[in-house]
PDB file of C-alpha atoms in Angstrom:
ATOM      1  CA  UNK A   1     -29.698 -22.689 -31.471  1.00 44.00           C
ATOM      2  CA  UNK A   2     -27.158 -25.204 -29.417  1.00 47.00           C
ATOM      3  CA  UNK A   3     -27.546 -27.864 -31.464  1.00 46.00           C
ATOM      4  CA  UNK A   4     -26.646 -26.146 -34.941  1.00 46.00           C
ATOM      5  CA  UNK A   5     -22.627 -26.111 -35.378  1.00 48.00           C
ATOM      6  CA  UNK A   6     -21.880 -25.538 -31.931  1.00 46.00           C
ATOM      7  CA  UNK A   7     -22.589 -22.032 -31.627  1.00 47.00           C
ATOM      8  CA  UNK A   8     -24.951 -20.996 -28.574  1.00 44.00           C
ATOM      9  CA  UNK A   9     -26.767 -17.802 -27.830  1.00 47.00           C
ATOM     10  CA  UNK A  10     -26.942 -15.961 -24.822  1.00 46.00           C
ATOM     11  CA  UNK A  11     -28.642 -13.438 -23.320  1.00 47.00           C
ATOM     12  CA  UNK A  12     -28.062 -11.232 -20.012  1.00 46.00           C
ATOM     13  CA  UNK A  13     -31.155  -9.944 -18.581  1.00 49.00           C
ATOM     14  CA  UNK A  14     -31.572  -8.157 -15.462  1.00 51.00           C
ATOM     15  CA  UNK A  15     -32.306 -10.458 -12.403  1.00 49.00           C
ATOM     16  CA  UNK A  16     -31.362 -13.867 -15.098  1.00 47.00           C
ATOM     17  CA  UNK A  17     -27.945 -15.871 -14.286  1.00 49.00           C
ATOM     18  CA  UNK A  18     -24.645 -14.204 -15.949  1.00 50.00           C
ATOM     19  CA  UNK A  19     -23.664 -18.002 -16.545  1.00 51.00           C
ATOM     20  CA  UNK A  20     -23.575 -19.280 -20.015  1.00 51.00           C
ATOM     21  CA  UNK A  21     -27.034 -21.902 -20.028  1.00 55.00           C
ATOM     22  CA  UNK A  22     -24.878 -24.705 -21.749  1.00 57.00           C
ATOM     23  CA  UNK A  23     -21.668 -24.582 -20.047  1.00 58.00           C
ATOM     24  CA  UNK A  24     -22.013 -22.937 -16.765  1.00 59.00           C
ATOM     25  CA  UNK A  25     -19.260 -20.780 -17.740  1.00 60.00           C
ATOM     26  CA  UNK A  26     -19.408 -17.121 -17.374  1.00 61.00           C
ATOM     27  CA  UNK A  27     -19.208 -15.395 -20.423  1.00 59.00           C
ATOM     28  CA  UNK A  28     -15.771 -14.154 -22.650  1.00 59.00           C
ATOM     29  CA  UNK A  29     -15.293 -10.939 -22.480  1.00 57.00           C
ATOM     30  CA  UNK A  30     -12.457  -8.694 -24.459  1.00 53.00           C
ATOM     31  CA  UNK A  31     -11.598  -6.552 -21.036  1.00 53.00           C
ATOM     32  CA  UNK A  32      -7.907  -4.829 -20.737  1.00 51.00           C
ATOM     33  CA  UNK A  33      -8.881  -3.984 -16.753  1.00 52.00           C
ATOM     34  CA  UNK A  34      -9.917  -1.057 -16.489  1.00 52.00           C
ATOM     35  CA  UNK A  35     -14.297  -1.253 -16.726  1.00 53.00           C
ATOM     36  CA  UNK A  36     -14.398   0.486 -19.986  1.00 54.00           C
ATOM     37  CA  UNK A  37     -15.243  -1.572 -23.173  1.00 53.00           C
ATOM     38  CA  UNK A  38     -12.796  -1.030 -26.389  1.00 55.00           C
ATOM     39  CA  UNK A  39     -13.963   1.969 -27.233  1.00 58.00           C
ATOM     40  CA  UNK A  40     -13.233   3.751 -23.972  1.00 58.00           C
ATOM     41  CA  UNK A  41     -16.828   4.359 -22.621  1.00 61.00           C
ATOM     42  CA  UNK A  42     -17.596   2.430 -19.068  1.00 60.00           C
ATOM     43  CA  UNK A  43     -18.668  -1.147 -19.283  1.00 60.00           C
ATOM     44  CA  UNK A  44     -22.616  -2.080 -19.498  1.00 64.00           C
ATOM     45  CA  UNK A  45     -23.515  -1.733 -15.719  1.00 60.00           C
ATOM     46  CA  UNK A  46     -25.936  -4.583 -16.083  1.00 67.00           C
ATOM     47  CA  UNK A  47     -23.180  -6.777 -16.317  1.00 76.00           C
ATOM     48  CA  UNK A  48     -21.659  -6.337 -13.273  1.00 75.00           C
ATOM     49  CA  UNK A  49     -22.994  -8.885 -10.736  1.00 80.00           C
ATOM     50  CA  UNK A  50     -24.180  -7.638  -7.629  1.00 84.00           C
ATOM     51  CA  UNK A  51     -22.330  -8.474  -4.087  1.00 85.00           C
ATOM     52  CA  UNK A  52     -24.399  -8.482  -1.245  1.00 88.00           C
ATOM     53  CA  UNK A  53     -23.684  -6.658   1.680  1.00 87.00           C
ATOM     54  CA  UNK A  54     -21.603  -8.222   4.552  1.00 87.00           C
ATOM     55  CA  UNK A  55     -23.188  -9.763   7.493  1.00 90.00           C
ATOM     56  CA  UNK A  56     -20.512  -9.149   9.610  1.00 91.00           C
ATOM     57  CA  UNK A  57     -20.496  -5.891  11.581  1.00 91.00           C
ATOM     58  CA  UNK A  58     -17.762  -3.266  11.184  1.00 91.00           C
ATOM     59  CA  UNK A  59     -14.627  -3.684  13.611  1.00 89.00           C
ATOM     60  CA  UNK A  60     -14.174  -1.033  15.391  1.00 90.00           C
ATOM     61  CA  UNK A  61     -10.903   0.078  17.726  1.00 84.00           C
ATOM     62  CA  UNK A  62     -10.215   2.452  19.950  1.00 83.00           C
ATOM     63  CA  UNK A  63      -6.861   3.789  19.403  1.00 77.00           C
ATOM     64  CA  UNK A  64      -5.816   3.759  22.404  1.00 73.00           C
ATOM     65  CA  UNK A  65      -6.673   0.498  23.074  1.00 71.00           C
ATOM     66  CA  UNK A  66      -4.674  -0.369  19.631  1.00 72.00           C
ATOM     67  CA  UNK A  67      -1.546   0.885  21.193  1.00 64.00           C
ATOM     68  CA  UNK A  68      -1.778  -1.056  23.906  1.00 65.00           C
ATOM     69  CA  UNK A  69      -1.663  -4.754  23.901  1.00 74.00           C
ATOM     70  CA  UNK A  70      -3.208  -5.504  26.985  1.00 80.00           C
ATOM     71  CA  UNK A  71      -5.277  -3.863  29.893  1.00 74.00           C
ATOM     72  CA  UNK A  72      -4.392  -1.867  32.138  1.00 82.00           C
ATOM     73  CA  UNK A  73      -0.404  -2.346  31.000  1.00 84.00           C
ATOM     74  CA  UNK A  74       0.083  -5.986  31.369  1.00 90.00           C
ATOM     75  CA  UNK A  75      -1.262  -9.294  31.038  1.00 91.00           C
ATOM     76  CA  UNK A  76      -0.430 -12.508  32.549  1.00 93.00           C
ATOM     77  CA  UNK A  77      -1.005 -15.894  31.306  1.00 94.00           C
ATOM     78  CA  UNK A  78       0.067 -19.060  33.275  1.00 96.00           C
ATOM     79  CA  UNK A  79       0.836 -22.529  31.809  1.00 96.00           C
ATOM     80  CA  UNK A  80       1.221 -25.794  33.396  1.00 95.00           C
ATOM     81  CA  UNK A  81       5.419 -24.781  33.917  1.00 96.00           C
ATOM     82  CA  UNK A  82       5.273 -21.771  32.683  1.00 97.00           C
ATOM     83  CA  UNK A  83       4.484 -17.875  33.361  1.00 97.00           C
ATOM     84  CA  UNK A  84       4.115 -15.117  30.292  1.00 96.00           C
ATOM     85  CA  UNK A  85       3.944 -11.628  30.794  1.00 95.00           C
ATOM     86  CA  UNK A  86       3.449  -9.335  28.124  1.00 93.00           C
ATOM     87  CA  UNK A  87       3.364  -5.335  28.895  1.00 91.00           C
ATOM     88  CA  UNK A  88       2.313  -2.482  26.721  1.00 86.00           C
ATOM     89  CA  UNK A  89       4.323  -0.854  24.381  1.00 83.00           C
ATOM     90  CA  UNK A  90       2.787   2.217  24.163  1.00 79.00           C
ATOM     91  CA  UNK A  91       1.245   5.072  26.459  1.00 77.00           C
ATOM     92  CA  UNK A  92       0.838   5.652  30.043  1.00 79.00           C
ATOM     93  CA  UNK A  93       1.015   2.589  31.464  1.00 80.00           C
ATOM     94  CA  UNK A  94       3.958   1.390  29.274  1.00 84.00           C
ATOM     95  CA  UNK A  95       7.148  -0.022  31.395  1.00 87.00           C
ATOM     96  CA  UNK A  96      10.199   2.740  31.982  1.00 90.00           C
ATOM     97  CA  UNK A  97      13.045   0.068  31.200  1.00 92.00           C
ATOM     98  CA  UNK A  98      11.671  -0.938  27.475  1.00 92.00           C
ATOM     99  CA  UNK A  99      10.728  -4.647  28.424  1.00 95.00           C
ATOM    100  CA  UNK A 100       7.749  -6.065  26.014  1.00 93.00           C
ATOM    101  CA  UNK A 101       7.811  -9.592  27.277  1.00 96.00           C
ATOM    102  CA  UNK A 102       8.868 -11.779  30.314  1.00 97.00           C
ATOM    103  CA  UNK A 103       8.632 -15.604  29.943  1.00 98.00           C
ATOM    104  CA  UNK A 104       9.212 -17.680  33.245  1.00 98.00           C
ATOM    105  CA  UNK A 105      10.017 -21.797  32.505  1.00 97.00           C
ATOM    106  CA  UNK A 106       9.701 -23.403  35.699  1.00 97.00           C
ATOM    107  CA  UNK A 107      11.009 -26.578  36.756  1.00 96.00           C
ATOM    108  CA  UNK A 108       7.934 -28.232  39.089  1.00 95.00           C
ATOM    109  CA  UNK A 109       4.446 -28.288  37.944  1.00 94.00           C
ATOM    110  CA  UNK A 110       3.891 -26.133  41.134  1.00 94.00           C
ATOM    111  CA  UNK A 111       5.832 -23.170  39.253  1.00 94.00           C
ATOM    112  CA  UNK A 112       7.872 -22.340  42.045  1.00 95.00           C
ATOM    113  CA  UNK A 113      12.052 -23.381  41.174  1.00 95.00           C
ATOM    114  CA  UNK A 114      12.865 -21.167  37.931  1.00 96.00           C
ATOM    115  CA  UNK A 115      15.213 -22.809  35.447  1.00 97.00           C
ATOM    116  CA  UNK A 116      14.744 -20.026  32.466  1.00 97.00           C
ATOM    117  CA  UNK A 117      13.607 -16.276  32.520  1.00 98.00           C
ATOM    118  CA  UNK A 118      13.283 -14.842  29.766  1.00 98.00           C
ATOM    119  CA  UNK A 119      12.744 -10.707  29.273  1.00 97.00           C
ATOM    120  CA  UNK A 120      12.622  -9.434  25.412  1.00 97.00           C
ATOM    121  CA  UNK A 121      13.240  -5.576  24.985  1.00 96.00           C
ATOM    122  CA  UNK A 122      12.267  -2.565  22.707  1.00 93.00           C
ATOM    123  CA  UNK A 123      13.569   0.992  21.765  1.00 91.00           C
ATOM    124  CA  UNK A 124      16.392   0.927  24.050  1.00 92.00           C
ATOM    125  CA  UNK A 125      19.239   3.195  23.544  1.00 92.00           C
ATOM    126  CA  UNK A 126      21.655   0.361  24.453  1.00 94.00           C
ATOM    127  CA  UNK A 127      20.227  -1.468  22.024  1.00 95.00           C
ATOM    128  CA  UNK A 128      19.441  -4.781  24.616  1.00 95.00           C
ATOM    129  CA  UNK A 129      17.042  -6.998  22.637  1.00 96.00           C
ATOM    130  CA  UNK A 130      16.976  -9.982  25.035  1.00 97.00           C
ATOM    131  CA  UNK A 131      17.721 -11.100  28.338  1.00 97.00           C
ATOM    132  CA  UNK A 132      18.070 -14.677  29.655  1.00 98.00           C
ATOM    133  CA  UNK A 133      18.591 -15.792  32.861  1.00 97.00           C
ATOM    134  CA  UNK A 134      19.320 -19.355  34.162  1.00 97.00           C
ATOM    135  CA  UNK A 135      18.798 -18.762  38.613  1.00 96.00           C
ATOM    136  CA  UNK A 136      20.199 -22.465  38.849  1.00 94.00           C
ATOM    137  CA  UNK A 137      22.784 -22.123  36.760  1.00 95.00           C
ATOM    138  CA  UNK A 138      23.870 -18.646  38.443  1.00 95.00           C
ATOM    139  CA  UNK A 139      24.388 -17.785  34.550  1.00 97.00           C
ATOM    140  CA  UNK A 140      22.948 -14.825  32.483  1.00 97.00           C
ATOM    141  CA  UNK A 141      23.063 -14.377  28.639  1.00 97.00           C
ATOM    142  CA  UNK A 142      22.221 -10.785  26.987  1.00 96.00           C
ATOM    143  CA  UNK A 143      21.741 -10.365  23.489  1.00 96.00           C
ATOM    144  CA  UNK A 144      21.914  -6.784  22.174  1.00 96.00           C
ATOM    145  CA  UNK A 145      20.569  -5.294  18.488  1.00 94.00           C
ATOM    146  CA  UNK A 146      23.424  -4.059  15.615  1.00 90.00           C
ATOM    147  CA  UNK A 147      24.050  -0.437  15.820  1.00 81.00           C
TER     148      UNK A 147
END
């Protein structure tokens, strides 16, 4: 009983709570990891709490659509003095000089005076990682990959 010395008894019934009734601890168990009990034969599969199944449905992609970021090749998005551009990296509609990205920070609100452009680059075989351009500055900084 719980009151004698300390010592409390517990049982683990089908469809009862695995929690100990006293503490609302889950029981001490002598496991090494691996679902089998010392003597090498699989745990008691009654002690296993059950998981319910997930809500959620299964994600499901389309590889091709996987390999390529965005529809149809590329896909704009335009900020208050910005423009991004990203373009697939993969497939058919994938661009023939390597460039993944193309950032455009405008000066005016209106977007229409470019003070940065930005182009980032992959699998090039001169190795060109990143391109930045500054039209007011008449100034253009390349940044190339080791190798």
């Amino acid at each position: 009983s719980p009151g004698m010395g300390g010592v409390s008894r517990m049982s683990v019934r089908p469809g009862s709570s695995f929690l100990n009734q006293d503490t609302g601890t889950p029981p001490r168990t002598a496991d090494n990891g691996d679902g089998a009990d010392d003597d090498g034969e699989p745990a008691d599969p009654e002690l296993v709490p059950e998981i319910p199944p997930s809500w959620v449905p299964k994600v499901s992609i389309p590889r091709d659509a996987f390999d390529m970021r965005c529809p149809r090749g590329s896909k704009l998005t335009l900020y208050q003095r910005a423009q991004h551009e990203i373009f697939a990296l993969f497939g058919d509609t994938n661009r023939y000089d390597g460039m993944v990205e193309k950032l455009i920070i405008y000066s005016d609100d209106e977007r229409t005076i470019q003070e940065e452009v930005r182009e980032i680059f992959q699998r090039r075989r001169d190795k060109l990682h990143e391109r930045c351009s500054y039209p007011t500055k008449d100034m253009s900084v390349e940044h190339f990959d080791g190798g």
